[in-house]
Amino acid sequence: MNIGIIGYQGDVSEHVEIFHKLSREYKRDIDPIIIKDKRYLKSISGLIIPGGESTTIYKFLKEYDLFEPIRTMVSWGLHVMGTCAGLVLISKDDPGSRVRGMNLLDVKIRRNAYGRQMDSFSEFIDLEGIGRFNAVFIRAPVIEEVGDVVVLAKHKGIPVMVRSERVLGLSFHPELTGDTRVHEYFVEMIGGEGYTSIPERKYTIEEFI
Ligand code: GLN
């Protein structure tokens, strides 16, 4: 299974490394592919939008014309995991914000609301379906409102991990501690379904891209 990682800025190599570890140690057949060009979207079943700086990642997604194609591909069955800055990008659009959301996950977030870089912290929290996990928060977005999603974890009463059918969003960074379980959860979420299995789409991927 090919999993793409948006590769302009942020924790790109960390996600690649975790997927290599998952393949190596747990015998999962996963090829991580760094994506900077929309043509590569057609070869993946899952996509990671990493943590980093959401304004920068947003700018490049628009400049290289990946923003709308990703949205369309999710409607065709592509699975997405957004972590921290990636969560900002997949959440509900706020027209007043410098970073526009893709409306892929029914949550309203507030950027940088966990405080400044100096306020970064890590803490063990319980993730539903995964267990106790060392969660690293770095100038993270706060999930302020949740709509039609399942909350998988909370920290001090605030949701920090939520999912819909195909989209997983986390305020923290699961790629920083060497623990592969959240990435494995995402792979399980994808299961056998790639977006090629969606019959009702209007175009072929080649026509679209
Ligand atoms: N503060 C960042 C943003 O809103 C996110 C921080 C992170 O990904 N660690 O872009």
mmCIF file of C-alpha atoms and ligand atoms in Angstrom:
data_model
loop_
_atom_site.group_PDB
_atom_site.id
_atom_site.type_symbol
_atom_site.label_atom_id
_atom_site.label_comp_id
_atom_site.label_asym_id
_atom_site.label_seq_id
_atom_site.Cartn_x
_atom_site.Cartn_y
_atom_site.Cartn_z
ATOM 1 C CA MET A 1 0.000 0.000 0.000
ATOM 2 C CA ASN A 2 1.330 3.446 -0.923
ATOM 3 C CA ILE A 3 0.891 6.225 1.616
ATOM 4 C CA GLY A 4 1.681 9.780 0.600
ATOM 5 C CA ILE A 5 3.155 12.421 2.879
ATOM 6 C CA ILE A 6 2.788 16.055 1.907
ATOM 7 C CA GLY A 7 6.425 17.000 1.696
ATOM 8 C CA TYR A 8 6.888 20.759 1.568
ATOM 9 C CA GLN A 9 7.670 21.492 5.190
ATOM 10 C CA GLY A 10 7.464 20.003 8.682
ATOM 11 C CA ASP A 11 7.720 16.467 10.050
ATOM 12 C CA VAL A 12 8.045 14.737 6.696
ATOM 13 C CA SER A 13 10.991 12.405 7.299
ATOM 14 C CA GLU A 14 9.592 11.450 10.719
ATOM 15 C CA HIS A 15 6.407 10.098 9.109
ATOM 16 C CA VAL A 16 8.432 8.313 6.409
ATOM 17 C CA GLU A 17 10.574 6.705 9.120
ATOM 18 C CA ILE A 18 7.571 5.493 11.124
ATOM 19 C CA PHE A 19 6.058 3.846 8.043
ATOM 20 C CA HIS A 20 9.406 2.176 7.269
ATOM 21 C CA LYS A 21 9.498 0.914 10.847
ATOM 22 C CA LEU A 22 5.928 -0.390 10.538
ATOM 23 C CA SER A 23 6.879 -2.259 7.348
ATOM 24 C CA ARG A 24 10.117 -3.602 8.768
ATOM 25 C CA GLU A 25 9.145 -4.621 12.276
ATOM 26 C CA TYR A 26 5.489 -5.448 11.850
ATOM 27 C CA LYS A 27 5.652 -6.850 8.317
ATOM 28 C CA ARG A 28 3.183 -4.384 6.855
ATOM 29 C CA ASP A 29 3.627 -3.754 3.165
ATOM 30 C CA ILE A 30 3.699 0.043 3.154
ATOM 31 C CA ASP A 31 5.591 2.377 0.865
ATOM 32 C CA PRO A 32 5.702 5.987 2.045
ATOM 33 C CA ILE A 33 5.867 8.451 -0.838
ATOM 34 C CA ILE A 34 6.775 12.119 -0.401
ATOM 35 C CA ILE A 35 4.275 14.225 -2.335
ATOM 36 C CA LYS A 36 5.053 17.640 -3.748
ATOM 37 C CA ASP A 37 3.274 17.218 -7.053
ATOM 38 C CA LYS A 38 -0.380 16.335 -7.555
ATOM 39 C CA ARG A 39 0.406 13.675 -10.166
ATOM 40 C CA TYR A 40 1.571 11.397 -7.357
ATOM 41 C CA LEU A 41 -1.820 11.552 -5.631
ATOM 42 C CA LYS A 42 -3.150 8.921 -7.973
ATOM 43 C CA SER A 43 -0.851 6.207 -6.647
ATOM 44 C CA ILE A 44 -1.756 6.420 -2.957
ATOM 45 C CA SER A 45 -4.455 4.978 -0.679
ATOM 46 C CA GLY A 46 -3.735 7.223 2.286
ATOM 47 C CA LEU A 47 -2.302 10.695 2.754
ATOM 48 C CA ILE A 48 -0.541 12.325 5.699
ATOM 49 C CA ILE A 49 -0.589 16.077 6.162
ATOM 50 C CA PRO A 50 2.194 16.535 8.705
ATOM 51 C CA GLY A 51 2.811 18.888 11.568
ATOM 52 C CA GLY A 52 4.896 21.936 10.857
ATOM 53 C CA GLU A 53 3.748 25.409 9.988
ATOM 54 C CA SER A 54 0.231 25.397 8.591
ATOM 55 C CA THR A 55 0.573 28.793 6.869
ATOM 56 C CA THR A 56 3.567 27.498 4.892
ATOM 57 C CA ILE A 57 2.009 24.135 4.049
ATOM 58 C CA TYR A 58 -1.240 25.889 3.031
ATOM 59 C CA LYS A 59 0.654 28.291 0.758
ATOM 60 C CA PHE A 60 2.394 25.460 -1.092
ATOM 61 C CA LEU A 61 -0.737 23.291 -1.326
ATOM 62 C CA LYS A 62 -2.412 26.210 -3.106
ATOM 63 C CA GLU A 63 0.609 27.131 -5.213
ATOM 64 C CA TYR A 64 1.123 23.573 -6.486
ATOM 65 C CA ASP A 65 -2.619 23.002 -6.879
ATOM 66 C CA LEU A 66 -3.067 20.147 -4.420
ATOM 67 C CA PHE A 67 -5.677 21.746 -2.169
ATOM 68 C CA GLU A 68 -8.793 21.026 -4.282
ATOM 69 C CA PRO A 69 -7.544 17.727 -5.766
ATOM 70 C CA ILE A 70 -7.041 16.336 -2.239
ATOM 71 C CA ARG A 71 -10.623 17.300 -1.347
ATOM 72 C CA THR A 72 -11.947 15.611 -4.462
ATOM 73 C CA MET A 73 -9.903 12.485 -3.854
ATOM 74 C CA VAL A 74 -11.242 12.150 -0.327
ATOM 75 C CA SER A 75 -14.752 12.181 -1.789
ATOM 76 C CA TRP A 76 -13.548 9.315 -3.996
ATOM 77 C CA GLY A 77 -12.257 7.319 -1.030
ATOM 78 C CA LEU A 78 -8.769 8.607 -0.223
ATOM 79 C CA HIS A 79 -8.014 8.422 3.525
ATOM 80 C CA VAL A 80 -6.259 11.312 5.254
ATOM 81 C CA MET A 81 -4.478 11.774 8.553
ATOM 82 C CA GLY A 82 -3.679 15.334 9.627
ATOM 83 C CA THR A 83 -1.424 15.954 12.620
ATOM 84 C CA CYS A 84 -1.148 19.344 14.342
ATOM 85 C CA ALA A 85 -0.627 21.787 11.423
ATOM 86 C CA GLY A 86 -2.167 19.026 9.276
ATOM 87 C CA LEU A 87 -5.244 19.064 11.529
ATOM 88 C CA VAL A 88 -5.563 22.816 10.924
ATOM 89 C CA LEU A 89 -5.627 22.133 7.180
ATOM 90 C CA ILE A 90 -8.259 19.388 7.218
ATOM 91 C CA SER A 91 -10.645 21.082 9.663
ATOM 92 C CA LYS A 92 -13.638 23.338 9.006
ATOM 93 C CA ASP A 93 -12.902 26.332 6.857
ATOM 94 C CA ASP A 94 -12.719 29.673 8.597
ATOM 95 C CA PRO A 95 -12.800 32.381 5.917
ATOM 96 C CA GLY A 96 -11.306 34.843 8.427
ATOM 97 C CA SER A 97 -8.170 32.749 8.995
ATOM 98 C CA ARG A 98 -4.879 32.983 7.121
ATOM 99 C CA VAL A 99 -5.023 29.200 6.746
ATOM 100 C CA ARG A 100 -8.143 27.935 5.020
ATOM 101 C CA GLY A 101 -9.470 24.527 6.035
ATOM 102 C CA MET A 102 -10.368 21.781 3.568
ATOM 103 C CA ASN A 103 -13.619 20.940 5.418
ATOM 104 C CA LEU A 104 -12.642 17.267 5.529
ATOM 105 C CA LEU A 105 -13.278 16.862 9.249
ATOM 106 C CA ASP A 106 -16.241 18.345 11.083
ATOM 107 C CA VAL A 107 -14.258 20.172 13.780
ATOM 108 C CA LYS A 108 -13.608 23.826 14.466
ATOM 109 C CA ILE A 109 -10.092 24.568 15.630
ATOM 110 C CA ARG A 110 -8.157 27.546 16.970
ATOM 111 C CA ARG A 111 -4.538 27.731 15.852
ATOM 112 C CA ASN A 112 -1.681 27.896 18.358
ATOM 113 C CA ALA A 113 -4.135 27.875 21.251
ATOM 114 C CA TYR A 114 -2.019 25.514 23.403
ATOM 115 C CA GLY A 115 0.440 28.381 23.783
ATOM 116 C CA ARG A 116 3.840 29.295 22.424
ATOM 117 C CA GLN A 117 6.720 26.997 21.414
ATOM 118 C CA MET A 118 8.054 27.252 24.988
ATOM 119 C CA ASP A 119 4.755 25.806 26.252
ATOM 120 C CA SER A 120 5.287 22.561 24.312
ATOM 121 C CA PHE A 121 4.816 19.419 26.388
ATOM 122 C CA SER A 122 4.372 15.672 26.213
ATOM 123 C CA GLU A 123 2.001 13.607 28.273
ATOM 124 C CA PHE A 124 0.666 10.053 28.317
ATOM 125 C CA ILE A 125 -2.978 9.964 27.287
ATOM 126 C CA ASP A 126 -5.436 7.168 26.503
ATOM 127 C CA LEU A 127 -6.293 6.727 22.837
ATOM 128 C CA GLU A 128 -9.396 4.678 22.127
ATOM 129 C CA GLY A 129 -8.544 1.498 20.245
ATOM 130 C CA ILE A 130 -4.814 2.079 20.789
ATOM 131 C CA GLY A 131 -4.070 2.467 24.486
ATOM 132 C CA ARG A 132 -1.754 4.721 26.471
ATOM 133 C CA PHE A 133 0.373 6.898 24.215
ATOM 134 C CA ASN A 134 3.027 9.535 24.779
ATOM 135 C CA ALA A 135 1.478 12.533 23.023
ATOM 136 C CA VAL A 136 3.734 15.445 22.061
ATOM 137 C CA PHE A 137 2.069 18.856 21.764
ATOM 138 C CA ILE A 138 4.003 21.621 19.999
ATOM 139 C CA ARG A 139 2.174 24.925 19.666
ATOM 140 C CA ALA A 140 -0.836 22.824 18.820
ATOM 141 C CA PRO A 141 -4.283 23.832 17.601
ATOM 142 C CA VAL A 142 -7.145 23.419 20.080
ATOM 143 C CA ILE A 143 -10.258 21.584 18.883
ATOM 144 C CA GLU A 144 -12.967 23.990 20.021
ATOM 145 C CA GLU A 145 -16.084 22.380 18.570
ATOM 146 C CA VAL A 146 -16.798 18.895 17.306
ATOM 147 C CA GLY A 147 -19.590 17.989 14.892
ATOM 148 C CA ASP A 148 -20.121 14.675 13.131
ATOM 149 C CA VAL A 149 -16.928 12.923 14.292
ATOM 150 C CA VAL A 150 -15.935 10.261 16.817
ATOM 151 C CA VAL A 151 -13.710 11.526 19.623
ATOM 152 C CA LEU A 152 -10.912 8.989 20.235
ATOM 153 C CA ALA A 153 -8.946 10.894 22.886
ATOM 154 C CA LYS A 154 -9.162 13.892 25.155
ATOM 155 C CA HIS A 155 -6.595 15.842 27.126
ATOM 156 C CA LYS A 156 -7.966 17.751 30.109
ATOM 157 C CA GLY A 157 -11.473 17.387 28.698
ATOM 158 C CA ILE A 158 -10.557 18.761 25.254
ATOM 159 C CA PRO A 159 -10.706 16.422 22.216
ATOM 160 C CA VAL A 160 -7.238 15.818 20.763
ATOM 161 C CA MET A 161 -7.882 12.887 18.405
ATOM 162 C CA VAL A 162 -11.012 12.592 16.276
ATOM 163 C CA ARG A 163 -12.061 10.643 13.234
ATOM 164 C CA SER A 164 -14.731 10.321 10.619
ATOM 165 C CA GLU A 165 -15.015 7.415 8.220
ATOM 166 C CA ARG A 166 -11.913 8.277 6.191
ATOM 167 C CA VAL A 167 -10.285 11.172 7.996
ATOM 168 C CA LEU A 168 -8.242 11.145 11.205
ATOM 169 C CA GLY A 169 -7.141 14.331 12.958
ATOM 170 C CA LEU A 170 -4.766 14.789 15.888
ATOM 171 C CA SER A 171 -3.642 17.889 17.787
ATOM 172 C CA PHE A 172 -0.433 16.119 18.804
ATOM 173 C CA HIS A 173 2.487 14.548 16.939
ATOM 174 C CA PRO A 174 2.364 10.716 16.827
ATOM 175 C CA GLU A 175 5.444 10.643 14.563
ATOM 176 C CA LEU A 176 7.911 11.945 17.147
ATOM 177 C CA THR A 177 8.244 9.157 19.692
ATOM 178 C CA GLY A 178 9.013 6.122 17.515
ATOM 179 C CA ASP A 179 5.702 4.527 18.558
ATOM 180 C CA THR A 180 4.044 3.128 15.431
ATOM 181 C CA ARG A 181 0.557 2.466 16.829
ATOM 182 C CA VAL A 182 -1.262 5.567 15.552
ATOM 183 C CA HIS A 183 0.161 5.009 12.069
ATOM 184 C CA GLU A 184 -0.896 1.377 12.281
ATOM 185 C CA TYR A 185 -4.399 2.525 13.288
ATOM 186 C CA PHE A 186 -4.499 4.721 10.177
ATOM 187 C CA VAL A 187 -3.402 1.805 7.993
ATOM 188 C CA GLU A 188 -6.181 -0.309 9.547
ATOM 189 C CA MET A 189 -8.655 2.495 8.814
ATOM 190 C CA ILE A 190 -7.713 2.343 5.130
ATOM 191 C CA GLY A 191 -8.079 -1.438 5.143
ATOM 192 C CA GLY A 192 -8.422 -2.860 1.681
ATOM 193 C CA GLU A 193 -10.225 0.200 0.384
ATOM 194 C CA GLY A 194 -8.341 2.462 -1.960
ATOM 195 C CA TYR A 195 -10.069 5.282 -3.765
ATOM 196 C CA THR A 196 -10.002 3.250 -6.945
ATOM 197 C CA SER A 197 -12.873 1.267 -5.420
ATOM 198 C CA ILE A 198 -15.301 4.186 -5.580
ATOM 199 C CA PRO A 199 -17.482 3.502 -8.630
ATOM 200 C CA GLU A 200 -19.629 6.635 -8.768
ATOM 201 C CA ARG A 201 -16.917 9.174 -9.470
ATOM 202 C CA LYS A 202 -17.332 11.311 -12.551
ATOM 203 C CA TYR A 203 -13.803 11.266 -13.977
ATOM 204 C CA THR A 204 -10.919 8.887 -14.171
ATOM 205 C CA ILE A 205 -7.970 9.932 -12.095
ATOM 206 C CA GLU A 206 -5.945 10.550 -15.257
ATOM 207 C CA GLU A 207 -8.571 12.962 -16.613
ATOM 208 C CA PHE A 208 -8.726 14.775 -13.334
ATOM 209 C CA ILE A 209 -5.019 15.278 -12.759
HETATM 210 N N1 GLN B 1 1.340 26.291 15.172
HETATM 211 C C1 GLN B 1 1.388 25.548 14.016
HETATM 212 C C2 GLN B 1 0.385 26.039 12.998
HETATM 213 O O1 GLN B 1 -0.730 26.453 13.295
HETATM 214 C C3 GLN B 1 1.211 24.057 14.206
HETATM 215 C C4 GLN B 1 2.315 23.528 15.059
HETATM 216 C C5 GLN B 1 2.752 22.141 14.757
HETATM 217 O O2 GLN B 1 2.390 21.530 13.752
HETATM 218 N N2 GLN B 1 3.571 21.652 15.619
HETATM 219 O O3 GLN B 1 0.743 25.975 11.896
#
